[in-house]
């Protein structure tokens, strides 16, 4: 076993080394600032699309990567494929570290790891025939120069993915094909060089309902015939259930739960997974995910919450989950929005004054009261708010609330990043489980 | 397996190429409505001038600077007549001959200029757009600076600089002047298109397949960019005709010894107009208007049919339009 694998608890059943082994992978996108920012060489900020992911993909398995929009699934896939640069961390593919390979050397990896993107309409070059597109990998890697033999290989592959007779498709252009047929052609192109690994990024989400199942069945059959390993990225927990051997749940750049599909569906551990699973019966799986989730939107990946990224939305959150200044602002604003117009609300807003000081993420809040107010008044108001809704998880995080040196002082429990820990059959990153400090 | 069952196609590759051609021209063949009318009217007018230009030696009754025939000098400033359908100029040359030979000059200059502008502007735009980085930024600054000047001004400066060099005041000088004026346009259009294509999933897919940048640019980017070029180039040709005529009118174009040129002729005709001599200016002027209209119709027609996305995008026209009516 390689040394870095020691970070994860040993898995007795995975005796053979995994095909892909990801360790603490981070992929940040820099957000372009204004022209002035760039002049002085200042980055306006980073989006932490993938923010410390560790996972193994075993030979021959289908690993499902599930999460809401913006959780970084596509970015993780693109980092594996070398289409996005890893900021730090490692990806080990077939025993080779690939995150720092130069583009030229990555070309060899690309014969072994292929991708099917979400949008079949955009994945094929509109200026190439299906035959040219599907055969192009051979030419790119200089593997087959004889045009008749190439045509033969392409025909075989087309028929294998259900575009039969191949003659009817070879000279067609993508615009002549339906979405399902295009996706079949894309799959043919991805598999024609016989890779070991396929990243399928929501391969059916843009297809008609009627063809989705057929394409998924095709992918399963091909996996069997070609001995493939899949990373299957999806929104849709319902199809992931029958398609995947294992499931990784991703939230804001991190894996929050990973384990055998059956175990995850039977006994979801992480509060986020539970929320996702409650949302399943929704007929339109694209929409299902966010709707039933507890309070709030997915936070901005450029400024993720401290501690557990899920804590602002988590119904079970408690002391160590990472409570911080922005949660206070959120709490107050939600309260004022809910009670707008009611007696006393405006006075309360005036009492707190400008909340922008709370935008700097910190577990220790110090802010001066607005002019003419005393900090004690604000502390009293906060105590009153607490007494009105003592069940609100936010208050569990508050360790200390007092007036000090003409400031309001609010200390939260120190934030703590939950790490993936083995709980039963799965690994969960949540302080409710494992040996996290309470 | 399925291989034997398939009837052996005679030459699949040749056939594929034919089909590709058929596909490329399909929108043109299937154009409907105004687009169709514009397309065919424009093509007919343009073709007419191309025929004039190519067969000028056969069609034209005289050479462009001929002033006598069979030892007999032509009359000066003669009215249009059976002998000289469009009359003669003050130098006794035949106006119709000058109009016909002029077509040759105009089309030659514009063709050379377009080829040069395309061979410079398109590759630069492709590389700049695909690779980005410092090269891109530098090119954008230079091209934008050039683009900010009126075409005519750039062309005059270049023509002026070159007229003192060994190239002289001929067709090539005019073509280079026009080329420099138009390179920034192609560069911009191509670069911006490449930047949008770079985000396309199929370009990513090509990278994921292991294609080299060269292959991606050639097979995935270039082919999708060139589709925009015919309409732009045709509209540009119309502009270039006006530009060349403007250069000629101002005395920076083709020198009279090198060929007949409509703008120059109009310039010479300005003084005639005040004395009621209309034919020396009207016919070259009409030729300009007709050819520019033809090319514009063709270009807009192509634009409508090939490029629904780019529809209605306007390309800068030069401000100076030597319309004969204003001078008469
Ligand atoms: N090229 C980019 N530049 C800057 N930010 C990006 C880029 N691509 C993605 N992001 C940001 O990174 C985060 C993760 O995006 P990503 O596309 O990986 O999520 P996803 O889980 O695939 O979402 P979806 O389900 O919508 O496809 C998002 O906040 C997104 O806005
Ligand atoms: S650590 Fe667990 S309990 Fe705490 S916020 Fe995160 S998901 Fe909720
Ligand atoms: Mg995605």
JSON list of N, CA, C and O in Angstrom, two decimals, chain B residues 118-151:
[
{"chain": "B", "resi": 118, "resn": "UNK", "atom": "N", "xyz": [-6.99, 37.94, -45.09]},
{"chain": "B", "resi": 118, "resn": "UNK", "atom": "CA", "xyz": [-7.42, 36.68, -44.49]},
{"chain": "B", "resi": 118, "resn": "UNK", "atom": "C", "xyz": [-6.24, 35.86, -44.02]},
{"chain": "B", "resi": 118, "resn": "UNK", "atom": "O", "xyz": [-6.25, 35.30, -42.93]},
{"chain": "B", "resi": 119, "resn": "UNK", "atom": "N", "xyz": [-5.19, 35.78, -44.85]},
{"chain": "B", "resi": 119, "resn": "UNK", "atom": "CA", "xyz": [-4.07, 34.94, -44.45]},
{"chain": "B", "resi": 119, "resn": "UNK", "atom": "C", "xyz": [-3.35, 35.52, -43.24]},
{"chain": "B", "resi": 119, "resn": "UNK", "atom": "O", "xyz": [-2.69, 34.78, -42.51]},
{"chain": "B", "resi": 120, "resn": "UNK", "atom": "N", "xyz": [-3.46, 36.80, -43.03]},
{"chain": "B", "resi": 120, "resn": "UNK", "atom": "CA", "xyz": [-2.83, 37.36, -41.83]},
{"chain": "B", "resi": 120, "resn": "UNK", "atom": "C", "xyz": [-3.81, 37.37, -40.66]},
{"chain": "B", "resi": 120, "resn": "UNK", "atom": "O", "xyz": [-3.52, 36.89, -39.57]},
{"chain": "B", "resi": 121, "resn": "UNK", "atom": "N", "xyz": [-5.00, 37.88, -40.91]},
{"chain": "B", "resi": 121, "resn": "UNK", "atom": "CA", "xyz": [-5.95, 38.10, -39.81]},
{"chain": "B", "resi": 121, "resn": "UNK", "atom": "C", "xyz": [-6.49, 36.82, -39.21]},
{"chain": "B", "resi": 121, "resn": "UNK", "atom": "O", "xyz": [-6.60, 36.70, -37.98]},
{"chain": "B", "resi": 122, "resn": "UNK", "atom": "N", "xyz": [-6.82, 35.84, -40.04]},
{"chain": "B", "resi": 122, "resn": "UNK", "atom": "CA", "xyz": [-7.46, 34.63, -39.51]},
{"chain": "B", "resi": 122, "resn": "UNK", "atom": "C", "xyz": [-6.51, 33.82, -38.62]},
{"chain": "B", "resi": 122, "resn": "UNK", "atom": "O", "xyz": [-6.86, 33.49, -37.49]},
{"chain": "B", "resi": 123, "resn": "UNK", "atom": "N", "xyz": [-5.28, 33.49, -39.10]},
{"chain": "B", "resi": 123, "resn": "UNK", "atom": "CA", "xyz": [-4.39, 32.73, -38.19]},
{"chain": "B", "resi": 123, "resn": "UNK", "atom": "C", "xyz": [-4.06, 33.49, -36.92]},
{"chain": "B", "resi": 123, "resn": "UNK", "atom": "O", "xyz": [-4.03, 32.89, -35.83]},
{"chain": "B", "resi": 124, "resn": "UNK", "atom": "N", "xyz": [-3.83, 34.79, -37.04]},
{"chain": "B", "resi": 124, "resn": "UNK", "atom": "CA", "xyz": [-3.53, 35.56, -35.83]},
{"chain": "B", "resi": 124, "resn": "UNK", "atom": "C", "xyz": [-4.69, 35.48, -34.84]},
{"chain": "B", "resi": 124, "resn": "UNK", "atom": "O", "xyz": [-4.51, 35.28, -33.64]},
{"chain": "B", "resi": 125, "resn": "UNK", "atom": "N", "xyz": [-5.91, 35.63, -35.37]},
{"chain": "B", "resi": 125, "resn": "UNK", "atom": "CA", "xyz": [-7.09, 35.56, -34.51]},
{"chain": "B", "resi": 125, "resn": "UNK", "atom": "C", "xyz": [-7.23, 34.19, -33.87]},
{"chain": "B", "resi": 125, "resn": "UNK", "atom": "O", "xyz": [-7.56, 34.06, -32.69]},
{"chain": "B", "resi": 126, "resn": "UNK", "atom": "N", "xyz": [-6.93, 33.14, -34.64]},
{"chain": "B", "resi": 126, "resn": "UNK", "atom": "CA", "xyz": [-7.03, 31.77, -34.12]},
{"chain": "B", "resi": 126, "resn": "UNK", "atom": "C", "xyz": [-6.05, 31.57, -32.96]},
{"chain": "B", "resi": 126, "resn": "UNK", "atom": "O", "xyz": [-6.43, 31.10, -31.88]},
{"chain": "B", "resi": 127, "resn": "UNK", "atom": "N", "xyz": [-4.78, 31.93, -33.20]},
{"chain": "B", "resi": 127, "resn": "UNK", "atom": "CA", "xyz": [-3.77, 31.70, -32.16]},
{"chain": "B", "resi": 127, "resn": "UNK", "atom": "C", "xyz": [-4.05, 32.56, -30.94]},
{"chain": "B", "resi": 127, "resn": "UNK", "atom": "O", "xyz": [-4.02, 32.09, -29.80]},
{"chain": "B", "resi": 128, "resn": "UNK", "atom": "N", "xyz": [-4.33, 33.82, -31.21]},
{"chain": "B", "resi": 128, "resn": "UNK", "atom": "CA", "xyz": [-4.56, 34.76, -30.11]},
{"chain": "B", "resi": 128, "resn": "UNK", "atom": "C", "xyz": [-5.74, 34.31, -29.27]},
{"chain": "B", "resi": 128, "resn": "UNK", "atom": "O", "xyz": [-5.67, 34.30, -28.03]},
{"chain": "B", "resi": 129, "resn": "UNK", "atom": "N", "xyz": [-6.82, 33.92, -29.93]},
{"chain": "B", "resi": 129, "resn": "UNK", "atom": "CA", "xyz": [-8.01, 33.52, -29.20]},
{"chain": "B", "resi": 129, "resn": "UNK", "atom": "C", "xyz": [-7.83, 32.21, -28.47]},
{"chain": "B", "resi": 129, "resn": "UNK", "atom": "O", "xyz": [-8.30, 32.03, -27.36]},
{"chain": "B", "resi": 130, "resn": "UNK", "atom": "N", "xyz": [-7.11, 31.27, -29.08]},
{"chain": "B", "resi": 130, "resn": "UNK", "atom": "CA", "xyz": [-7.00, 29.95, -28.45]},
{"chain": "B", "resi": 130, "resn": "UNK", "atom": "C", "xyz": [-6.03, 29.96, -27.29]},
{"chain": "B", "resi": 130, "resn": "UNK", "atom": "O", "xyz": [-6.31, 29.41, -26.23]},
{"chain": "B", "resi": 131, "resn": "UNK", "atom": "N", "xyz": [-4.88, 30.59, -27.49]},
{"chain": "B", "resi": 131, "resn": "UNK", "atom": "CA", "xyz": [-3.86, 30.51, -26.44]},
{"chain": "B", "resi": 131, "resn": "UNK", "atom": "C", "xyz": [-3.97, 31.62, -25.41]},
{"chain": "B", "resi": 131, "resn": "UNK", "atom": "O", "xyz": [-3.54, 31.46, -24.29]},
{"chain": "B", "resi": 132, "resn": "UNK", "atom": "N", "xyz": [-4.54, 32.75, -25.81]},
{"chain": "B", "resi": 132, "resn": "UNK", "atom": "CA", "xyz": [-4.65, 33.86, -24.86]},
{"chain": "B", "resi": 132, "resn": "UNK", "atom": "C", "xyz": [-3.27, 34.32, -24.41]},
{"chain": "B", "resi": 132, "resn": "UNK", "atom": "O", "xyz": [-2.30, 34.25, -25.16]},
{"chain": "B", "resi": 133, "resn": "UNK", "atom": "N", "xyz": [-3.17, 34.79, -23.18]},
{"chain": "B", "resi": 133, "resn": "UNK", "atom": "CA", "xyz": [-1.87, 35.15, -22.63]},
{"chain": "B", "resi": 133, "resn": "UNK", "atom": "C", "xyz": [-1.34, 36.47, -23.13]},
{"chain": "B", "resi": 133, "resn": "UNK", "atom": "O", "xyz": [-2.07, 37.26, -23.74]},
{"chain": "B", "resi": 134, "resn": "UNK", "atom": "N", "xyz": [-0.05, 36.70, -22.90]},
{"chain": "B", "resi": 134, "resn": "UNK", "atom": "CA", "xyz": [0.55, 38.00, -23.22]},
{"chain": "B", "resi": 134, "resn": "UNK", "atom": "C", "xyz": [0.50, 38.31, -24.72]},
{"chain": "B", "resi": 134, "resn": "UNK", "atom": "O", "xyz": [0.25, 39.45, -25.11]},
{"chain": "B", "resi": 135, "resn": "UNK", "atom": "N", "xyz": [0.73, 37.28, -25.56]},
{"chain": "B", "resi": 135, "resn": "UNK", "atom": "CA", "xyz": [0.68, 37.50, -27.01]},
{"chain": "B", "resi": 135, "resn": "UNK", "atom": "C", "xyz": [-0.68, 38.05, -27.40]},
{"chain": "B", "resi": 135, "resn": "UNK", "atom": "O", "xyz": [-0.81, 39.03, -28.15]},
{"chain": "B", "resi": 136, "resn": "UNK", "atom": "N", "xyz": [-1.71, 37.42, -26.85]},
{"chain": "B", "resi": 136, "resn": "UNK", "atom": "CA", "xyz": [-3.07, 37.84, -27.15]},
{"chain": "B", "resi": 136, "resn": "UNK", "atom": "C", "xyz": [-3.29, 39.29, -26.74]},
{"chain": "B", "resi": 136, "resn": "UNK", "atom": "O", "xyz": [-3.81, 40.09, -27.50]},
{"chain": "B", "resi": 137, "resn": "UNK", "atom": "N", "xyz": [-2.86, 39.60, -25.53]},
{"chain": "B", "resi": 137, "resn": "UNK", "atom": "CA", "xyz": [-3.09, 40.96, -25.04]},
{"chain": "B", "resi": 137, "resn": "UNK", "atom": "C", "xyz": [-2.37, 41.99, -25.92]},
{"chain": "B", "resi": 137, "resn": "UNK", "atom": "O", "xyz": [-2.93, 43.03, -26.27]},
{"chain": "B", "resi": 138, "resn": "UNK", "atom": "N", "xyz": [-1.13, 41.67, -26.29]},
{"chain": "B", "resi": 138, "resn": "UNK", "atom": "CA", "xyz": [-0.37, 42.59, -27.13]},
{"chain": "B", "resi": 138, "resn": "UNK", "atom": "C", "xyz": [-1.08, 42.77, -28.48]},
{"chain": "B", "resi": 138, "resn": "UNK", "atom": "O", "xyz": [-1.26, 43.89, -28.95]},
{"chain": "B", "resi": 139, "resn": "UNK", "atom": "N", "xyz": [-1.49, 41.65, -29.08]},
{"chain": "B", "resi": 139, "resn": "UNK", "atom": "CA", "xyz": [-2.14, 41.74, -30.39]},
{"chain": "B", "resi": 139, "resn": "UNK", "atom": "C", "xyz": [-3.44, 42.54, -30.30]},
{"chain": "B", "resi": 139, "resn": "UNK", "atom": "O", "xyz": [-3.74, 43.34, -31.17]},
{"chain": "B", "resi": 140, "resn": "UNK", "atom": "N", "xyz": [-4.17, 42.32, -29.24]},
{"chain": "B", "resi": 140, "resn": "UNK", "atom": "CA", "xyz": [-5.45, 43.02, -29.10]},
{"chain": "B", "resi": 140, "resn": "UNK", "atom": "C", "xyz": [-5.21, 44.53, -29.02]},
{"chain": "B", "resi": 140, "resn": "UNK", "atom": "O", "xyz": [-5.93, 45.32, -29.65]},
{"chain": "B", "resi": 141, "resn": "UNK", "atom": "N", "xyz": [-4.19, 44.92, -28.27]},
{"chain": "B", "resi": 141, "resn": "UNK", "atom": "CA", "xyz": [-3.91, 46.35, -28.15]},
{"chain": "B", "resi": 141, "resn": "UNK", "atom": "C", "xyz": [-3.58, 46.94, -29.52]},
{"chain": "B", "resi": 141, "resn": "UNK", "atom": "O", "xyz": [-4.15, 47.95, -29.94]},
{"chain": "B", "resi": 142, "resn": "UNK", "atom": "N", "xyz": [-2.68, 46.26, -30.25]},
{"chain": "B", "resi": 142, "resn": "UNK", "atom": "CA", "xyz": [-2.28, 46.77, -31.56]},
{"chain": "B", "resi": 142, "resn": "UNK", "atom": "C", "xyz": [-3.48, 46.84, -32.51]},
{"chain": "B", "resi": 142, "resn": "UNK", "atom": "O", "xyz": [-3.74, 47.86, -33.16]},
{"chain": "B", "resi": 143, "resn": "UNK", "atom": "N", "xyz": [-4.22, 45.74, -32.56]},
{"chain": "B", "resi": 143, "resn": "UNK", "atom": "CA", "xyz": [-5.34, 45.66, -33.50]},
{"chain": "B", "resi": 143, "resn": "UNK", "atom": "C", "xyz": [-6.43, 46.67, -33.14]},
{"chain": "B", "resi": 143, "resn": "UNK", "atom": "O", "xyz": [-7.02, 47.28, -34.01]},
{"chain": "B", "resi": 144, "resn": "UNK", "atom": "N", "xyz": [-6.69, 46.82, -31.86]},
{"chain": "B", "resi": 144, "resn": "UNK", "atom": "CA", "xyz": [-7.72, 47.79, -31.46]},
{"chain": "B", "resi": 144, "resn": "UNK", "atom": "C", "xyz": [-7.29, 49.20, -31.82]},
{"chain": "B", "resi": 144, "resn": "UNK", "atom": "O", "xyz": [-8.12, 50.02, -32.22]},
{"chain": "B", "resi": 145, "resn": "UNK", "atom": "N", "xyz": [-6.00, 49.45, -31.65]},
{"chain": "B", "resi": 145, "resn": "UNK", "atom": "CA", "xyz": [-5.51, 50.78, -32.01]},
{"chain": "B", "resi": 145, "resn": "UNK", "atom": "C", "xyz": [-5.73, 51.02, -33.50]},
{"chain": "B", "resi": 145, "resn": "UNK", "atom": "O", "xyz": [-6.23, 52.06, -33.92]},
{"chain": "B", "resi": 146, "resn": "UNK", "atom": "N", "xyz": [-5.36, 50.01, -34.32]},
{"chain": "B", "resi": 146, "resn": "UNK", "atom": "CA", "xyz": [-5.57, 50.14, -35.76]},
{"chain": "B", "resi": 146, "resn": "UNK", "atom": "C", "xyz": [-7.06, 50.30, -36.09]},
{"chain": "B", "resi": 146, "resn": "UNK", "atom": "O", "xyz": [-7.46, 51.08, -36.93]},
{"chain": "B", "resi": 147, "resn": "UNK", "atom": "N", "xyz": [-7.86, 49.50, -35.38]},
{"chain": "B", "resi": 147, "resn": "UNK", "atom": "CA", "xyz": [-9.29, 49.47, -35.64]},
{"chain": "B", "resi": 147, "resn": "UNK", "atom": "C", "xyz": [-9.93, 50.81, -35.33]},
{"chain": "B", "resi": 147, "resn": "UNK", "atom": "O", "xyz": [-10.94, 51.19, -35.92]},
{"chain": "B", "resi": 148, "resn": "UNK", "atom": "N", "xyz": [-9.33, 51.53, -34.37]},
{"chain": "B", "resi": 148, "resn": "UNK", "atom": "CA", "xyz": [-9.92, 52.79, -33.94]},
{"chain": "B", "resi": 148, "resn": "UNK", "atom": "C", "xyz": [-9.81, 53.87, -35.03]},
{"chain": "B", "resi": 148, "resn": "UNK", "atom": "O", "xyz": [-10.61, 54.79, -35.07]},
{"chain": "B", "resi": 149, "resn": "UNK", "atom": "N", "xyz": [-8.83, 53.71, -35.93]},
{"chain": "B", "resi": 149, "resn": "UNK", "atom": "CA", "xyz": [-8.70, 54.70, -37.00]},
{"chain": "B", "resi": 149, "resn": "UNK", "atom": "C", "xyz": [-9.67, 54.39, -38.12]},
{"chain": "B", "resi": 149, "resn": "UNK", "atom": "O", "xyz": [-9.96, 53.22, -38.37]},
{"chain": "B", "resi": 150, "resn": "UNK", "atom": "N", "xyz": [-10.14, 55.42, -38.82]},
{"chain": "B", "resi": 150, "resn": "UNK", "atom": "CA", "xyz": [-10.95, 55.14, -40.01]},
{"chain": "B", "resi": 150, "resn": "UNK", "atom": "C", "xyz": [-10.10, 54.36, -41.03]},
{"chain": "B", "resi": 150, "resn": "UNK", "atom": "O", "xyz": [-8.91, 54.64, -41.18]},
{"chain": "B", "resi": 151, "resn": "UNK", "atom": "N", "xyz": [-10.77, 53.40, -41.70]},
{"chain": "B", "resi": 151, "resn": "UNK", "atom": "CA", "xyz": [-10.05, 52.62, -42.71]},
{"chain": "B", "resi": 151, "resn": "UNK", "atom": "C", "xyz": [-9.32, 53.51, -43.70]},
{"chain": "B", "resi": 151, "resn": "UNK", "atom": "O", "xyz": [-8.19, 53.27, -44.08]}
]
